[in-house]
Coordinates of C-alpha atoms in Angstrom, one line a residue:
Chain X
M180 CA -127.0 42.8 -239.6
N181 CA -126.5 42.8 -243.4
S182 CA -123.1 44.4 -243.1
I183 CA -122.0 41.9 -240.5
M184 CA -123.0 39.1 -242.8
Q185 CA -121.1 40.7 -245.6
D186 CA -118.0 41.1 -243.4
L187 CA -118.3 37.5 -242.3
I188 CA -118.6 36.2 -245.8
G189 CA -115.7 38.4 -247.0
S190 CA -113.5 37.2 -244.1
L191 CA -114.3 33.6 -244.8
K192 CA -113.5 34.0 -248.5
T193 CA -110.2 35.6 -247.6
G194 CA -109.5 32.8 -245.1
L195 CA -110.2 30.1 -247.5
L196 CA -108.3 31.7 -250.4
G197 CA -105.4 32.6 -248.2
M198 CA -105.0 29.2 -246.5
G199 CA -105.5 27.5 -249.8
I200 CA -102.7 29.4 -251.5
V201 CA -100.3 28.9 -248.6
M202 CA -101.1 25.2 -248.4
V203 CA -100.7 24.7 -252.2
A204 CA -97.5 26.8 -252.3
L205 CA -95.8 24.9 -249.4
Y206 CA -97.1 21.5 -250.6
L207 CA -95.6 22.2 -254.0
L208 CA -92.4 23.2 -252.3
S209 CA -92.4 20.0 -250.3
L210 CA -92.8 17.9 -253.5
I211 CA -89.8 19.8 -255.1
L212 CA -87.8 19.0 -251.9
D213 CA -88.7 15.4 -252.2
L214 CA -87.6 15.4 -255.8
M215 CA -84.3 17.1 -254.7
R216 CA -83.8 14.3 -252.2
H217 CA -84.0 11.7 -254.9
M218 CA -81.6 13.7 -257.1
F219 CA -79.0 14.8 -254.6
Y220 CA -79.2 12.2 -251.9
P221 CA -78.7 8.9 -253.7
Q222 CA -77.5 7.2 -250.5
A223 CA -81.1 7.0 -249.4
R224 CA -82.0 4.8 -252.4
Q225 CA -78.8 2.9 -252.0
V226 CA -79.4 2.1 -248.4
K227 CA -83.0 1.0 -249.1
K228 CA -81.9 -1.2 -251.9
N229 CA -79.2 -2.8 -249.7
E230 CA -81.7 -3.3 -246.9
S231 CA -84.1 -5.2 -249.2
I232 CA -81.3 -7.4 -250.6
A233 CA -79.5 -8.6 -247.5
K234 CA -80.6 -7.3 -244.2
P235 CA -78.4 -9.1 -241.7
E236 CA -75.1 -8.6 -243.6
I237 CA -75.8 -5.0 -244.4
A238 CA -76.1 -3.7 -240.9
E239 CA -72.5 -2.9 -240.5
H240 CA -72.2 -1.5 -244.0
D241 CA -75.0 0.9 -243.3
V242 CA -73.3 2.2 -240.2
D243 CA -70.2 2.8 -242.2
M244 CA -72.1 4.6 -244.9
D245 CA -73.9 6.7 -242.4
V246 CA -70.7 7.6 -240.6
Q247 CA -69.2 8.6 -244.0
T248 CA -72.3 10.7 -244.8
I249 CA -72.1 12.4 -241.4
Q250 CA -68.5 13.2 -241.9
D251 CA -69.3 14.8 -245.3
S252 CA -72.1 16.9 -243.9
A253 CA -71.1 20.5 -243.2
D254 CA -73.6 20.5 -240.3
M255 CA -71.7 18.0 -238.3
Q256 CA -68.6 20.2 -238.4
N257 CA -70.2 22.1 -235.5
S258 CA -68.8 20.3 -232.5
S259 CA -71.4 21.5 -230.1
E260 CA -74.1 20.0 -232.3
L261 CA -72.2 16.8 -232.5
V262 CA -71.9 16.6 -228.7
A263 CA -75.7 17.2 -228.4
V264 CA -76.4 14.4 -230.9
I265 CA -74.1 12.0 -229.1
A266 CA -75.5 12.9 -225.8
A267 CA -79.1 12.3 -227.1
A268 CA -78.2 9.0 -228.7
L269 CA -76.5 7.8 -225.5
S270 CA -79.4 8.9 -223.4
E271 CA -81.8 7.0 -225.6
Y272 CA -79.5 3.9 -225.7
I273 CA -79.1 3.5 -221.9
Q274 CA -82.7 4.7 -221.3
K275 CA -81.6 7.3 -218.8
P276 CA -82.6 11.0 -218.7
I277 CA -79.9 13.2 -220.1
T278 CA -79.8 15.2 -216.9
N279 CA -78.5 12.2 -215.1
I280 CA -75.6 11.6 -217.5
K281 CA -72.2 13.3 -217.1
I282 CA -70.0 13.4 -220.2
G283 CA -66.4 14.0 -219.4
Y284 CA -65.1 14.0 -222.9
I285 CA -65.9 12.6 -226.3
R286 CA -63.3 11.3 -228.7
R287 CA -63.4 9.4 -232.0
I288 CA -62.8 5.7 -231.7
H289 CA -60.4 4.7 -234.4
K290 CA -60.3 1.4 -236.3
T291 CA -57.0 0.6 -234.6
T292 CA -58.8 -0.1 -231.3
P293 CA -58.7 -3.9 -230.7
E294 CA -61.9 -5.8 -230.4
W295 CA -61.4 -6.5 -226.7
G296 CA -61.1 -2.7 -226.2
M297 CA -64.4 -2.1 -228.0
A298 CA -66.1 -4.9 -226.0
A299 CA -64.9 -3.2 -222.8
R300 CA -66.4 0.0 -223.9
Y301 CA -69.7 -1.6 -224.8
E302 CA -69.8 -3.3 -221.4
N303 CA -69.2 0.1 -219.7
V304 CA -72.1 1.5 -221.6
H305 CA -74.4 -1.4 -220.7
N306 CA -73.4 -0.9 -217.0
N307 CA -74.7 2.7 -217.3
L308 CA -71.2 4.1 -217.3
Chain M
M155 CA -85.2 88.8 -217.4
L156 CA -88.3 87.4 -215.7
D157 CA -90.1 87.4 -219.0
Q158 CA -87.3 85.4 -220.6
I159 CA -87.5 82.9 -217.8
A160 CA -91.2 82.7 -218.2
N161 CA -90.9 82.2 -221.9
F162 CA -88.3 79.6 -221.5
I163 CA -90.5 77.7 -219.0
K164 CA -93.4 77.8 -221.5
T165 CA -91.1 76.0 -224.0
T166 CA -90.3 73.1 -221.7
G167 CA -92.0 69.8 -221.7
F168 CA -92.9 70.0 -218.1
V169 CA -95.5 72.7 -218.8
N170 CA -96.7 71.3 -222.1
I171 CA -97.1 67.6 -221.3
T172 CA -100.5 66.1 -221.4
I173 CA -102.0 63.3 -219.3
Q174 CA -102.0 61.0 -222.3
Q175 CA -98.3 61.6 -222.9
L176 CA -97.5 60.9 -219.3
I177 CA -99.4 57.6 -219.5
M178 CA -97.5 56.7 -222.7
I179 CA -94.2 57.5 -221.0
A180 CA -95.2 55.2 -218.1
I181 CA -96.1 52.5 -220.6
S182 CA -92.8 52.8 -222.4
C183 CA -91.0 52.6 -219.0
I184 CA -93.0 49.3 -218.2
L185 CA -91.9 47.9 -221.6
I186 CA -88.3 48.9 -221.0
Y187 CA -88.6 47.1 -217.6
L188 CA -90.0 44.0 -219.3
A189 CA -87.2 44.0 -221.9
V190 CA -84.3 44.7 -219.5
V191 CA -85.3 42.8 -216.4
K192 CA -87.6 40.1 -217.7
K193 CA -85.6 39.7 -221.0
Y194 CA -88.8 39.8 -223.2
E195 CA -87.4 40.1 -226.7
P196 CA -84.9 42.7 -225.5
L197 CA -83.2 43.3 -228.8
L198 CA -86.4 44.7 -230.2
L199 CA -88.4 45.8 -227.2
V200 CA -85.6 48.1 -225.9
P201 CA -85.5 50.2 -229.1
I202 CA -89.3 50.0 -229.6
S203 CA -90.1 51.1 -226.0
F204 CA -87.5 53.9 -226.1
G205 CA -88.8 55.1 -229.5
M206 CA -92.2 55.2 -227.8
L207 CA -90.7 57.3 -225.0
L208 CA -89.1 59.7 -227.5
A209 CA -92.4 60.0 -229.5
N210 CA -94.2 61.2 -226.4
I211 CA -91.8 63.9 -225.3
P212 CA -93.8 67.1 -225.6
L213 CA -92.8 69.6 -228.3
A214 CA -89.9 67.4 -229.5
N215 CA -91.9 66.5 -232.7
L216 CA -89.3 63.9 -233.7
M217 CA -91.8 62.1 -236.0
Q218 CA -93.1 65.1 -237.8
K219 CA -91.8 66.0 -241.2
G220 CA -88.2 67.3 -240.7
G221 CA -87.8 65.6 -237.3
F222 CA -84.9 63.3 -236.7
L223 CA -87.0 60.0 -236.5
Y224 CA -89.2 61.1 -239.4
W225 CA -86.4 60.5 -241.9
I226 CA -85.3 57.2 -240.4
Y227 CA -89.0 56.2 -240.4
Q228 CA -89.0 56.4 -244.2
G229 CA -87.3 53.1 -244.2
V230 CA -90.4 51.6 -242.6
E231 CA -92.8 53.5 -244.7
L232 CA -91.0 52.6 -247.9
D233 CA -90.8 49.0 -246.8
I234 CA -87.0 48.9 -246.8
Y235 CA -86.2 47.7 -243.3
P236 CA -88.3 44.5 -243.0
P237 CA -86.8 42.9 -246.1
L238 CA -83.3 43.9 -244.8
I239 CA -84.1 42.2 -241.5
F240 CA -85.1 39.2 -243.5
L241 CA -81.8 39.2 -245.3
G242 CA -80.1 38.9 -241.9
V243 CA -82.6 36.2 -240.7
G244 CA -81.9 34.2 -243.9
A245 CA -78.2 34.4 -243.3
M246 CA -78.7 33.1 -239.8
T247 CA -81.2 30.3 -240.6
D248 CA -80.3 26.7 -241.4
F249 CA -83.0 25.3 -243.6
G250 CA -81.4 21.8 -243.3
P251 CA -84.1 20.3 -241.0
L252 CA -86.8 21.6 -243.4
I253 CA -85.0 20.1 -246.5
A254 CA -84.5 16.8 -244.7
Y255 CA -88.2 16.6 -243.7
P256 CA -90.2 18.4 -246.4
K257 CA -93.6 17.5 -244.9
S258 CA -92.9 20.0 -242.1
L259 CA -93.7 22.7 -244.6
L260 CA -97.4 21.7 -244.3
L261 CA -97.1 22.3 -240.5
G262 CA -95.8 25.8 -241.3
A263 CA -98.8 26.4 -243.5
A264 CA -101.3 25.0 -241.0
A265 CA -100.0 27.4 -238.3
Q266 CA -101.2 30.3 -240.5
F267 CA -104.7 29.3 -239.5
G268 CA -104.3 31.9 -236.6
V269 CA -103.9 34.7 -239.1
F270 CA -107.2 34.1 -240.8
T271 CA -109.3 33.3 -237.8
T272 CA -108.0 36.5 -236.2
F273 CA -108.8 38.3 -239.5
L274 CA -112.3 37.1 -239.0
G275 CA -112.4 38.1 -235.4
A276 CA -111.1 41.6 -236.2
T277 CA -113.6 42.1 -238.9
L278 CA -116.5 41.2 -236.6
L279 CA -115.1 43.7 -234.0
G280 CA -115.5 46.4 -236.6
F281 CA -112.1 46.8 -238.1
N282 CA -112.0 47.2 -241.9
F283 CA -110.4 44.5 -244.0
K284 CA -107.1 46.3 -244.3
E285 CA -106.9 46.7 -240.6
A286 CA -108.0 43.2 -239.9
A287 CA -105.4 41.8 -242.3
S288 CA -102.7 43.8 -240.4
I289 CA -103.9 42.5 -237.0
G290 CA -104.3 38.9 -238.3
I291 CA -100.7 38.7 -239.4
I292 CA -99.6 39.0 -235.7
G293 CA -100.6 35.3 -235.7
G294 CA -97.7 34.6 -238.0
A295 CA -95.4 35.5 -235.0
D296 CA -93.1 37.2 -237.3
G297 CA -92.3 40.8 -236.4
P298 CA -90.8 42.1 -239.7
T299 CA -93.6 40.7 -241.7
A300 CA -96.2 42.2 -239.4
I301 CA -94.5 45.6 -239.7
F302 CA -94.2 45.1 -243.5
L303 CA -97.9 44.4 -244.0
S304 CA -99.3 46.9 -241.5
S305 CA -97.1 49.8 -242.7
K306 CA -98.8 49.3 -246.1
L307 CA -102.3 48.5 -245.0
A308 CA -102.9 50.2 -241.7
P309 CA -99.9 52.5 -240.7
H310 CA -102.0 54.1 -237.9
L311 CA -102.0 50.7 -236.1
L312 CA -98.4 50.0 -236.6
G313 CA -97.2 50.8 -233.1
A314 CA -99.9 48.7 -231.4
I315 CA -99.3 45.8 -233.8
A316 CA -95.6 45.8 -233.4
V317 CA -95.8 45.9 -229.6
S318 CA -98.4 43.1 -229.6
A319 CA -96.4 40.9 -232.0
Y320 CA -93.1 41.2 -230.2
S321 CA -94.6 40.9 -226.7
Y322 CA -96.4 37.7 -227.6
M323 CA -93.3 36.3 -229.3
A324 CA -91.6 36.7 -226.0
L325 CA -94.5 35.0 -224.3
V326 CA -94.5 32.0 -226.6
P327 CA -93.2 29.7 -223.8
I328 CA -96.2 30.7 -221.7
I329 CA -98.9 30.8 -224.3
Q330 CA -98.1 27.6 -226.3
P331 CA -97.6 24.7 -223.7
P332 CA -101.2 24.7 -222.3
I333 CA -102.7 24.6 -225.8
M334 CA -100.2 21.9 -226.9
R335 CA -101.1 19.7 -223.8
L336 CA -104.8 20.3 -224.3
L337 CA -104.8 19.1 -227.9
T338 CA -102.5 16.1 -227.5
T339 CA -102.5 12.9 -225.6
K340 CA -99.7 11.7 -223.4
K341 CA -99.0 8.9 -225.9
E342 CA -98.7 11.4 -228.8
R343 CA -96.4 13.7 -226.8
M344 CA -94.1 10.7 -226.1
V345 CA -93.4 9.9 -229.8
S346 CA -89.7 9.8 -230.6
M347 CA -89.1 10.7 -234.2
E348 CA -86.6 9.1 -236.6
Q349 CA -83.3 10.9 -237.0
L350 CA -83.2 13.4 -239.9
R351 CA -81.1 12.5 -242.9
P352 CA -78.0 14.7 -243.6
V353 CA -78.6 17.3 -246.2
S354 CA -76.0 17.9 -248.9
K355 CA -74.5 21.3 -249.7
T356 CA -76.0 21.2 -253.2
E357 CA -79.5 20.9 -251.8
K358 CA -78.9 23.8 -249.4
I359 CA -77.7 26.0 -252.3
I360 CA -80.5 25.1 -254.6
F361 CA -83.2 25.5 -251.9
P362 CA -83.2 29.4 -251.7
I363 CA -83.3 29.7 -255.5
I364 CA -86.3 27.4 -255.8
V365 CA -88.2 29.0 -252.9
T366 CA -87.6 32.5 -254.3
V367 CA -88.8 31.5 -257.8
L368 CA -91.8 29.5 -256.6
A369 CA -93.1 31.9 -253.9
S370 CA -92.4 35.0 -255.9
F371 CA -94.1 33.7 -259.1
L372 CA -97.1 32.7 -257.0
V373 CA -97.4 35.8 -254.8
P374 CA -95.4 38.7 -256.4
P375 CA -96.0 41.1 -253.5
A376 CA -94.1 38.8 -251.2
T377 CA -91.0 38.9 -253.4
A378 CA -89.2 41.5 -251.3
L379 CA -89.5 39.5 -248.1
I380 CA -89.0 36.0 -249.6
G381 CA -86.2 37.3 -251.9
C382 CA -84.2 38.9 -249.1
L383 CA -84.7 35.9 -246.8
M384 CA -83.4 33.6 -249.5
L385 CA -80.6 35.9 -250.6
G386 CA -79.3 35.9 -247.0
N387 CA -79.6 32.1 -246.9
L388 CA -77.7 31.8 -250.2
F389 CA -74.9 34.0 -248.7
R390 CA -74.7 31.5 -245.9
E391 CA -74.9 28.3 -247.8
C392 CA -72.9 29.0 -251.0
G393 CA -69.7 29.3 -249.0
V394 CA -68.0 31.9 -251.3
V395 CA -69.2 35.1 -249.8
E396 CA -68.5 34.6 -246.1
R397 CA -67.9 38.4 -245.6
L398 CA -71.4 39.2 -246.9
S399 CA -72.9 36.5 -244.8
K400 CA -71.3 37.7 -241.7
T401 CA -72.3 41.3 -242.4
A402 CA -75.9 40.3 -243.0
Q403 CA -75.9 38.3 -239.8
N404 CA -74.3 40.9 -237.6
E405 CA -73.7 44.5 -238.5
L406 CA -76.5 45.0 -241.0
I407 CA -79.3 43.3 -239.0
N408 CA -78.2 45.1 -235.9
I409 CA -78.2 48.5 -237.5
I410 CA -81.6 47.9 -239.2
T411 CA -83.0 46.6 -235.9
I412 CA -82.1 49.9 -234.2
F413 CA -83.7 51.9 -236.9
L414 CA -86.8 49.7 -237.2
G415 CA -87.4 49.3 -233.5
T416 CA -86.9 52.9 -232.6
T417 CA -89.1 54.3 -235.4
V418 CA -91.8 51.7 -235.1
G419 CA -92.0 52.5 -231.3
A420 CA -92.1 56.2 -232.2
T421 CA -95.3 55.6 -234.1
A422 CA -97.0 54.8 -230.8
S423 CA -97.8 58.4 -230.0
A424 CA -100.5 59.0 -227.3
E425 CA -103.2 59.8 -229.9
N426 CA -102.5 56.7 -231.9
F427 CA -101.9 54.3 -229.0
L428 CA -104.3 55.2 -226.2
R429 CA -107.5 53.9 -227.9
I430 CA -109.8 51.1 -227.3
Q431 CA -108.5 49.6 -230.6
T432 CA -105.1 49.0 -229.0
I433 CA -106.6 46.8 -226.3
E434 CA -108.6 45.0 -228.9
I435 CA -105.4 44.4 -230.9
L436 CA -103.7 43.1 -227.9
F437 CA -106.5 40.5 -227.3
L438 CA -106.7 39.6 -231.0
G439 CA -102.9 39.2 -231.1
L440 CA -103.2 36.7 -228.2
A441 CA -106.0 34.9 -230.0
A442 CA -104.0 34.8 -233.2
F443 CA -101.0 33.1 -231.4
A444 CA -103.3 30.6 -229.8
M445 CA -105.2 29.7 -233.0
G446 CA -101.9 29.4 -234.9
T447 CA -100.5 27.1 -232.3
A448 CA -103.7 25.0 -232.4
G449 CA -103.7 24.8 -236.2
G450 CA -100.2 23.5 -236.2
V451 CA -100.8 20.9 -233.5
L452 CA -104.0 19.7 -235.1
L453 CA -102.3 19.1 -238.4
G454 CA -99.5 17.4 -236.4
K455 CA -102.1 15.1 -235.0
L456 CA -103.4 14.3 -238.4
M457 CA -99.8 13.5 -239.5
Y458 CA -99.4 11.4 -236.4
V459 CA -102.4 9.3 -237.5
L460 CA -101.5 9.1 -241.2
S461 CA -97.9 8.2 -240.4
G462 CA -98.9 5.4 -238.1
G463 CA -97.6 7.2 -235.0
K464 CA -94.3 8.3 -236.3
V465 CA -94.8 12.0 -236.1
N466 CA -94.9 13.8 -232.8
P467 CA -97.7 16.4 -233.0
L468 CA -95.9 18.8 -230.7
I469 CA -93.7 19.8 -233.6
G470 CA -96.8 21.4 -235.2
S471 CA -96.9 24.2 -232.7
A472 CA -93.5 25.4 -234.0
G473 CA -95.2 26.3 -237.3
V474 CA -95.8 29.8 -235.9
S475 CA -92.5 31.4 -236.8
A476 CA -91.0 32.9 -233.6
V477 CA -87.6 31.2 -234.5
P478 CA -86.2 29.4 -232.6
M479 CA -88.3 30.0 -229.5
A480 CA -91.4 28.0 -230.7
A481 CA -89.1 25.0 -231.6
R482 CA -87.6 25.1 -228.2
V483 CA -91.0 25.0 -226.6
S484 CA -91.9 21.9 -228.6
Q485 CA -88.7 20.3 -227.3
V486 CA -89.3 21.3 -223.7
V487 CA -92.9 19.9 -223.7
A488 CA -91.8 16.7 -225.4
Q489 CA -89.0 16.2 -222.8
E490 CA -91.5 16.8 -219.9
E491 CA -93.3 13.6 -221.0
K492 CA -90.2 11.6 -222.0
P493 CA -86.8 12.8 -220.8
G494 CA -84.3 12.0 -223.5
N495 CA -86.7 12.6 -226.3
F496 CA -85.1 15.0 -228.8
I497 CA -87.5 16.6 -231.3
L498 CA -85.8 20.0 -231.5
M499 CA -84.4 19.5 -235.0
H500 CA -87.7 18.1 -236.2
A501 CA -89.5 21.2 -234.8
M502 CA -87.0 23.5 -236.5
G503 CA -88.5 22.3 -239.9
P504 CA -92.0 23.7 -239.2
N505 CA -90.4 26.7 -237.4
V506 CA -88.5 27.9 -240.5
A507 CA -91.4 26.9 -242.8
G508 CA -93.6 29.2 -240.7
V509 CA -91.3 32.1 -241.7
I510 CA -91.8 31.3 -245.4
G511 CA -95.6 30.7 -244.8
T512 CA -96.1 34.0 -243.1
A513 CA -94.3 35.9 -245.9
I514 CA -96.5 34.2 -248.4
V515 CA -99.6 35.0 -246.4
A516 CA -98.5 38.7 -246.2
G517 CA -98.1 38.6 -250.0
V518 CA -101.6 37.1 -250.4
L519 CA -103.2 39.8 -248.1
L520 CA -101.3 42.5 -250.0
S521 CA -102.5 41.2 -253.3
M522 CA -106.1 41.3 -252.0
Y523 CA -106.1 44.5 -250.0
G524 CA -103.0 46.4 -251.0
G525 CA -104.5 48.1 -254.1

């Protein structure tokens, strides 16, 4: 009985100490990563600042900035990831399960596309393709 | 002539095989079946189960000093293979989702709850602290770390622990979903999370250096694992050593996997494996996975409350390593509730955090019981 109690107390001590160390270590790491975000991702601060200054006018600017950031990101070079992201966004936008959407092809829409062309595309999306 | 034939027959395995060895050969055949037909972690279970088969061939003595597998096994005994596997894992892992959402590190820590509850359970079942620590680490769902720790603390249990760890890793899609559904409400499971921010290359290069310094300073015995994991990741992210990165991701990790799997399987000789302890380890391993999943989901629920409903608690279950299977399970369960809900990248954060967390836990347990 005594040895069981000793084992129990020993195990609980190990558990508390172990979980404590892991929690503290990973929490410290998360703080460092937060700090890194402020140092190396100034866009976040910029976007927040812009949002607080002029919300209605800034919407389009934000999109441009995000697009630029995405282009810069090495992750987005992976076309299969890009397709997954676009499919997910589309599914969320038209509120339709992704299994019910068929994507034939995806191509970048250039600025040269006239407004009426863009409007047609938006209308297509609204009509669930 | 007849004497010669009789002598030859005496040296064959057919005459010298024991019932226990026959049972072990049957078990190895079942594991090969599970790996090949059911696709349960085949990359590891095929070499492990075949190593088990080789170790139980009568009179072959492959694992005795001078035997073929004995020398290869030195890489396990001297703790060379697990860190090298981690080098390859690091080269294959994108820590971007973790860097973009640092709070997911806490979910990776919470999932280590399974390690310590199983440690407690194993102690109460009569295992000593070293054995209990080796069994508990199964809950980290990280094969190389489990092998790394048990080869130091309880080498006689290595075969059972490796088989248990890799089998349950393959069964993650079956073990986790019921626990996830039990601990969360429909409303919580339907939460859509905000898109993660892009992560700059500078952050990705600095990350492995910071993790290595922080974790190794805090828990020096974990340096080999964490250091190799992060070295592999630095190869991947720095962009100037593509050849090294490719080698770590492909040839190196494949070669080490063959050596590690075969020799770890070969430790499961009949006298080591056919014991009541093995069955206890299998049950404790299952409990470890379940408790780890529960720990992650419960912290996820807490984050859901504290964030005002912005965090989907399902990503917490991915805190048990098992990369990327556990993250996929989070995604599948989330999509069952709300098709079109994509939390895969959010779940990858806790998933890779779990790898770091398990390595730190192994370091802590080594600090406490490795002496």
